[in-house]
Amino acid sequence: MPSKSNSHFMQYYLISVSFHYPMFADEVVKFHYLKSLGKDLGAYRCRVVTFVLLDDELQLLAGIESGADPSPETYLRDTFRTFAENCPVSFPFRKESEITVKSQCVRDDPSDLSELTVQLHAIPRQKGYVRRDRDYWWSGYQTLRGNYRWELMNTPYYSASP
């Protein structure tokens, strides 16, 4: 349900994108995709709370303004295809490759969003990419901790404590 505290009503979604192939095994491609996605999502009236990009999947926790068109699923499919066609580095994309995008509406309660954020940041550790959540570079964890500013996120950037 939309938060009444927002000037633009937002509905929060947990969005899962499965690429069915490790298209992002190369970290240079990950970087370019996140940079491209940051520009695209800003135009879509989307506020990314956090994200995790693995070799073959993307998880986003985002608020999308009511009335945003098209659906998050269609939008992410289209923006990925545009990225794939214009990516400045080569990567294993095939035009017939299919991606699956699913979105689930979530409550905009701050404690629920915080819990989902922690769960998303744990995925790379759970899948064996890293030993500690904070060691995974390709997630919103780095921005939330003040270590790196991913433009994809519309979250205030906090400087990490020394």
PDB file of N, CA, C and O in Angstrom, residues 21-60:
ATOM      1  N   TYR A  21      21.483 -17.383 -17.888  1.00  0.00           N
ATOM      2  CA  TYR A  21      22.822 -17.583 -18.407  1.00  0.00           C
ATOM      3  C   TYR A  21      23.722 -16.594 -17.662  1.00  0.00           C
ATOM      4  O   TYR A  21      23.280 -15.480 -17.380  1.00  0.00           O
ATOM      5  N   PRO A  22      24.954 -16.941 -17.341  1.00  0.00           N
ATOM      6  CA  PRO A  22      25.809 -16.017 -16.580  1.00  0.00           C
ATOM      7  C   PRO A  22      26.327 -14.851 -17.427  1.00  0.00           C
ATOM      8  O   PRO A  22      27.516 -14.713 -17.699  1.00  0.00           O
ATOM      9  N   MET A  23      25.409 -13.983 -17.844  1.00  0.00           N
ATOM     10  CA  MET A  23      25.767 -12.852 -18.707  1.00  0.00           C
ATOM     11  C   MET A  23      26.667 -11.845 -18.017  1.00  0.00           C
ATOM     12  O   MET A  23      27.368 -11.087 -18.664  1.00  0.00           O
ATOM     13  N   PHE A  24      26.612 -11.825 -16.694  1.00  0.00           N
ATOM     14  CA  PHE A  24      27.364 -10.822 -15.954  1.00  0.00           C
ATOM     15  C   PHE A  24      28.531 -11.433 -15.181  1.00  0.00           C
ATOM     16  O   PHE A  24      28.932 -10.914 -14.142  1.00  0.00           O
ATOM     17  N   ALA A  25      29.098 -12.518 -15.707  1.00  0.00           N
ATOM     18  CA  ALA A  25      30.258 -13.122 -15.061  1.00  0.00           C
ATOM     19  C   ALA A  25      31.456 -12.173 -15.130  1.00  0.00           C
ATOM     20  O   ALA A  25      32.314 -12.192 -14.254  1.00  0.00           O
ATOM     21  N   ASP A  26      31.516 -11.340 -16.148  1.00  0.00           N
ATOM     22  CA  ASP A  26      32.576 -10.341 -16.302  1.00  0.00           C
ATOM     23  C   ASP A  26      32.178  -9.084 -15.524  1.00  0.00           C
ATOM     24  O   ASP A  26      31.124  -8.494 -15.767  1.00  0.00           O
ATOM     25  N   GLU A  27      33.024  -8.671 -14.597  1.00  0.00           N
ATOM     26  CA  GLU A  27      32.697  -7.528 -13.748  1.00  0.00           C
ATOM     27  C   GLU A  27      32.627  -6.211 -14.518  1.00  0.00           C
ATOM     28  O   GLU A  27      31.925  -5.294 -14.106  1.00  0.00           O
ATOM     29  N   VAL A  28      33.310  -6.115 -15.641  1.00  0.00           N
ATOM     30  CA  VAL A  28      33.215  -4.906 -16.471  1.00  0.00           C
ATOM     31  C   VAL A  28      31.798  -4.775 -17.019  1.00  0.00           C
ATOM     32  O   VAL A  28      31.226  -3.688 -17.053  1.00  0.00           O
ATOM     33  N   VAL A  29      31.211  -5.879 -17.409  1.00  0.00           N
ATOM     34  CA  VAL A  29      29.837  -5.871 -17.910  1.00  0.00           C
ATOM     35  C   VAL A  29      28.875  -5.516 -16.768  1.00  0.00           C
ATOM     36  O   VAL A  29      27.934  -4.740 -16.966  1.00  0.00           O
ATOM     37  N   LYS A  30      29.110  -6.065 -15.575  1.00  0.00           N
ATOM     38  CA  LYS A  30      28.287  -5.702 -14.416  1.00  0.00           C
ATOM     39  C   LYS A  30      28.305  -4.185 -14.218  1.00  0.00           C
ATOM     40  O   LYS A  30      27.268  -3.561 -14.018  1.00  0.00           O
ATOM     41  N   PHE A  31      29.499  -3.601 -14.239  1.00  0.00           N
ATOM     42  CA  PHE A  31      29.636  -2.166 -14.027  1.00  0.00           C
ATOM     43  C   PHE A  31      28.842  -1.369 -15.064  1.00  0.00           C
ATOM     44  O   PHE A  31      28.077  -0.468 -14.719  1.00  0.00           O
ATOM     45  N   HIS A  32      28.997  -1.705 -16.322  1.00  0.00           N
ATOM     46  CA  HIS A  32      28.283  -0.987 -17.386  1.00  0.00           C
ATOM     47  C   HIS A  32      26.775  -1.164 -17.277  1.00  0.00           C
ATOM     48  O   HIS A  32      26.009  -0.231 -17.521  1.00  0.00           O
ATOM     49  N   TYR A  33      26.329  -2.362 -16.896  1.00  0.00           N
ATOM     50  CA  TYR A  33      24.893  -2.596 -16.757  1.00  0.00           C
ATOM     51  C   TYR A  33      24.316  -1.751 -15.625  1.00  0.00           C
ATOM     52  O   TYR A  33      23.278  -1.112 -15.776  1.00  0.00           O
ATOM     53  N   LEU A  34      24.981  -1.725 -14.485  1.00  0.00           N
ATOM     54  CA  LEU A  34      24.481  -0.933 -13.363  1.00  0.00           C
ATOM     55  C   LEU A  34      24.481   0.552 -13.679  1.00  0.00           C
ATOM     56  O   LEU A  34      23.558   1.283 -13.307  1.00  0.00           O
ATOM     57  N   LYS A  35      25.476   1.010 -14.390  1.00  0.00           N
ATOM     58  CA  LYS A  35      25.533   2.411 -14.800  1.00  0.00           C
ATOM     59  C   LYS A  35      24.360   2.735 -15.738  1.00  0.00           C
ATOM     60  O   LYS A  35      23.657   3.724 -15.559  1.00  0.00           O
ATOM     61  N   SER A  36      24.127   1.873 -16.695  1.00  0.00           N
ATOM     62  CA  SER A  36      23.024   2.056 -17.642  1.00  0.00           C
ATOM     63  C   SER A  36      21.675   1.977 -16.931  1.00  0.00           C
ATOM     64  O   SER A  36      20.780   2.792 -17.166  1.00  0.00           O
ATOM     65  N   LEU A  37      21.537   1.019 -16.050  1.00  0.00           N
ATOM     66  CA  LEU A  37      20.285   0.823 -15.333  1.00  0.00           C
ATOM     67  C   LEU A  37      19.971   2.027 -14.448  1.00  0.00           C
ATOM     68  O   LEU A  37      18.821   2.426 -14.315  1.00  0.00           O
ATOM     69  N   GLY A  38      20.989   2.609 -13.855  1.00  0.00           N
ATOM     70  CA  GLY A  38      20.791   3.801 -13.029  1.00  0.00           C
ATOM     71  C   GLY A  38      20.168   4.941 -13.806  1.00  0.00           C
ATOM     72  O   GLY A  38      19.246   5.613 -13.327  1.00  0.00           O
ATOM     73  N   LYS A  39      20.635   5.154 -15.019  1.00  0.00           N
ATOM     74  CA  LYS A  39      20.062   6.207 -15.870  1.00  0.00           C
ATOM     75  C   LYS A  39      18.631   5.867 -16.274  1.00  0.00           C
ATOM     76  O   LYS A  39      17.748   6.708 -16.220  1.00  0.00           O
ATOM     77  N   ASP A  40      18.416   4.621 -16.643  1.00  0.00           N
ATOM     78  CA  ASP A  40      17.093   4.202 -17.108  1.00  0.00           C
ATOM     79  C   ASP A  40      16.039   4.269 -16.010  1.00  0.00           C
ATOM     80  O   ASP A  40      14.928   4.748 -16.220  1.00  0.00           O
ATOM     81  N   LEU A  41      16.381   3.791 -14.830  1.00  0.00           N
ATOM     82  CA  LEU A  41      15.391   3.743 -13.754  1.00  0.00           C
ATOM     83  C   LEU A  41      15.021   5.128 -13.249  1.00  0.00           C
ATOM     84  O   LEU A  41      13.893   5.344 -12.810  1.00  0.00           O
ATOM     85  N   GLY A  42      15.937   6.066 -13.313  1.00  0.00           N
ATOM     86  CA  GLY A  42      15.618   7.438 -12.929  1.00  0.00           C
ATOM     87  C   GLY A  42      14.521   8.015 -13.807  1.00  0.00           C
ATOM     88  O   GLY A  42      13.612   8.704 -13.333  1.00  0.00           O
ATOM     89  N   ALA A  43      14.578   7.715 -15.089  1.00  0.00           N
ATOM     90  CA  ALA A  43      13.561   8.194 -16.029  1.00  0.00           C
ATOM     91  C   ALA A  43      12.222   7.492 -15.818  1.00  0.00           C
ATOM     92  O   ALA A  43      11.177   8.000 -16.206  1.00  0.00           O
ATOM     93  N   TYR A  44      12.258   6.328 -15.171  1.00  0.00           N
ATOM     94  CA  TYR A  44      11.056   5.522 -14.962  1.00  0.00           C
ATOM     95  C   TYR A  44      10.320   5.900 -13.682  1.00  0.00           C
ATOM     96  O   TYR A  44       9.308   5.317 -13.355  1.00  0.00           O
ATOM     97  N   ARG A  45      10.789   6.879 -12.965  1.00  0.00           N
ATOM     98  CA  ARG A  45      10.199   7.298 -11.689  1.00  0.00           C
ATOM     99  C   ARG A  45      10.276   6.158 -10.670  1.00  0.00           C
ATOM    100  O   ARG A  45       9.301   5.764 -10.056  1.00  0.00           O
ATOM    101  N   CYS A  46      11.494   5.640 -10.529  1.00  0.00           N
ATOM    102  CA  CYS A  46      11.750   4.505  -9.662  1.00  0.00           C
ATOM    103  C   CYS A  46      12.808   4.896  -8.635  1.00  0.00           C
ATOM    104  O   CYS A  46      13.818   5.497  -8.977  1.00  0.00           O
ATOM    105  N   ARG A  47      12.576   4.543  -7.392  1.00  0.00           N
ATOM    106  CA  ARG A  47      13.529   4.804  -6.306  1.00  0.00           C
ATOM    107  C   ARG A  47      14.069   3.464  -5.830  1.00  0.00           C
ATOM    108  O   ARG A  47      13.355   2.689  -5.190  1.00  0.00           O
ATOM    109  N   VAL A  48      15.324   3.183  -6.144  1.00  0.00           N
ATOM    110  CA  VAL A  48      15.935   1.917  -5.750  1.00  0.00           C
ATOM    111  C   VAL A  48      16.404   2.024  -4.304  1.00  0.00           C
ATOM    112  O   VAL A  48      17.218   2.880  -3.966  1.00  0.00           O
ATOM    113  N   VAL A  49      15.869   1.157  -3.460  1.00  0.00           N
ATOM    114  CA  VAL A  49      16.279   1.100  -2.063  1.00  0.00           C
ATOM    115  C   VAL A  49      17.603   0.355  -1.968  1.00  0.00           C
ATOM    116  O   VAL A  49      18.546   0.809  -1.336  1.00  0.00           O
ATOM    117  N   THR A  50      17.686  -0.797  -2.621  1.00  0.00           N
ATOM    118  CA  THR A  50      18.925  -1.560  -2.706  1.00  0.00           C
ATOM    119  C   THR A  50      18.814  -2.564  -3.850  1.00  0.00           C
ATOM    120  O   THR A  50      17.741  -2.743  -4.435  1.00  0.00           O
ATOM    121  N   PHE A  51      19.929  -3.219  -4.128  1.00  0.00           N
ATOM    122  CA  PHE A  51      19.967  -4.187  -5.230  1.00  0.00           C
ATOM    123  C   PHE A  51      21.096  -5.164  -4.985  1.00  0.00           C
ATOM    124  O   PHE A  51      22.002  -4.918  -4.177  1.00  0.00           O
ATOM    125  N   VAL A  52      21.057  -6.262  -5.731  1.00  0.00           N
ATOM    126  CA  VAL A  52      22.153  -7.234  -5.796  1.00  0.00           C
ATOM    127  C   VAL A  52      22.195  -7.726  -7.235  1.00  0.00           C
ATOM    128  O   VAL A  52      21.177  -8.166  -7.779  1.00  0.00           O
ATOM    129  N   LEU A  53      23.378  -7.630  -7.865  1.00  0.00           N
ATOM    130  CA  LEU A  53      23.571  -8.154  -9.212  1.00  0.00           C
ATOM    131  C   LEU A  53      24.568  -9.300  -9.141  1.00  0.00           C
ATOM    132  O   LEU A  53      25.715  -9.112  -8.761  1.00  0.00           O
ATOM    133  N   LEU A  54      24.096 -10.493  -9.486  1.00  0.00           N
ATOM    134  CA  LEU A  54      24.952 -11.680  -9.551  1.00  0.00           C
ATOM    135  C   LEU A  54      25.254 -11.974 -11.010  1.00  0.00           C
ATOM    136  O   LEU A  54      24.847 -11.231 -11.900  1.00  0.00           O
ATOM    137  N   ASP A  55      25.949 -13.064 -11.277  1.00  0.00           N
ATOM    138  CA  ASP A  55      26.307 -13.400 -12.653  1.00  0.00           C
ATOM    139  C   ASP A  55      25.097 -13.628 -13.541  1.00  0.00           C
ATOM    140  O   ASP A  55      25.133 -13.348 -14.737  1.00  0.00           O
ATOM    141  N   ASP A  56      24.017 -14.154 -12.962  1.00  0.00           N
ATOM    142  CA  ASP A  56      22.857 -14.515 -13.781  1.00  0.00           C
ATOM    143  C   ASP A  56      21.528 -14.007 -13.221  1.00  0.00           C
ATOM    144  O   ASP A  56      20.466 -14.451 -13.646  1.00  0.00           O
ATOM    145  N   GLU A  57      21.576 -13.085 -12.252  1.00  0.00           N
ATOM    146  CA  GLU A  57      20.322 -12.560 -11.720  1.00  0.00           C
ATOM    147  C   GLU A  57      20.525 -11.174 -11.117  1.00  0.00           C
ATOM    148  O   GLU A  57      21.620 -10.814 -10.707  1.00  0.00           O
ATOM    149  N   LEU A  58      19.433 -10.444 -11.087  1.00  0.00           N
ATOM    150  CA  LEU A  58      19.380  -9.127 -10.464  1.00  0.00           C
ATOM    151  C   LEU A  58      18.201  -9.120  -9.513  1.00  0.00           C
ATOM    152  O   LEU A  58      17.107  -9.566  -9.867  1.00  0.00           O
ATOM    153  N   GLN A  59      18.420  -8.647  -8.309  1.00  0.00           N
ATOM    154  CA  GLN A  59      17.351  -8.473  -7.325  1.00  0.00           C
ATOM    155  C   GLN A  59      17.293  -6.988  -6.994  1.00  0.00           C
ATOM    156  O   GLN A  59      18.332  -6.391  -6.671  1.00  0.00           O
ATOM    157  N   LEU A  60      16.126  -6.415  -7.094  1.00  0.00           N
ATOM    158  CA  LEU A  60      15.930  -4.993  -6.789  1.00  0.00           C
ATOM    159  C   LEU A  60      14.840  -4.842  -5.740  1.00  0.00           C
ATOM    160  O   LEU A  60      13.807  -5.500  -5.826  1.00  0.00           O
TER     161      LEU A  60
END
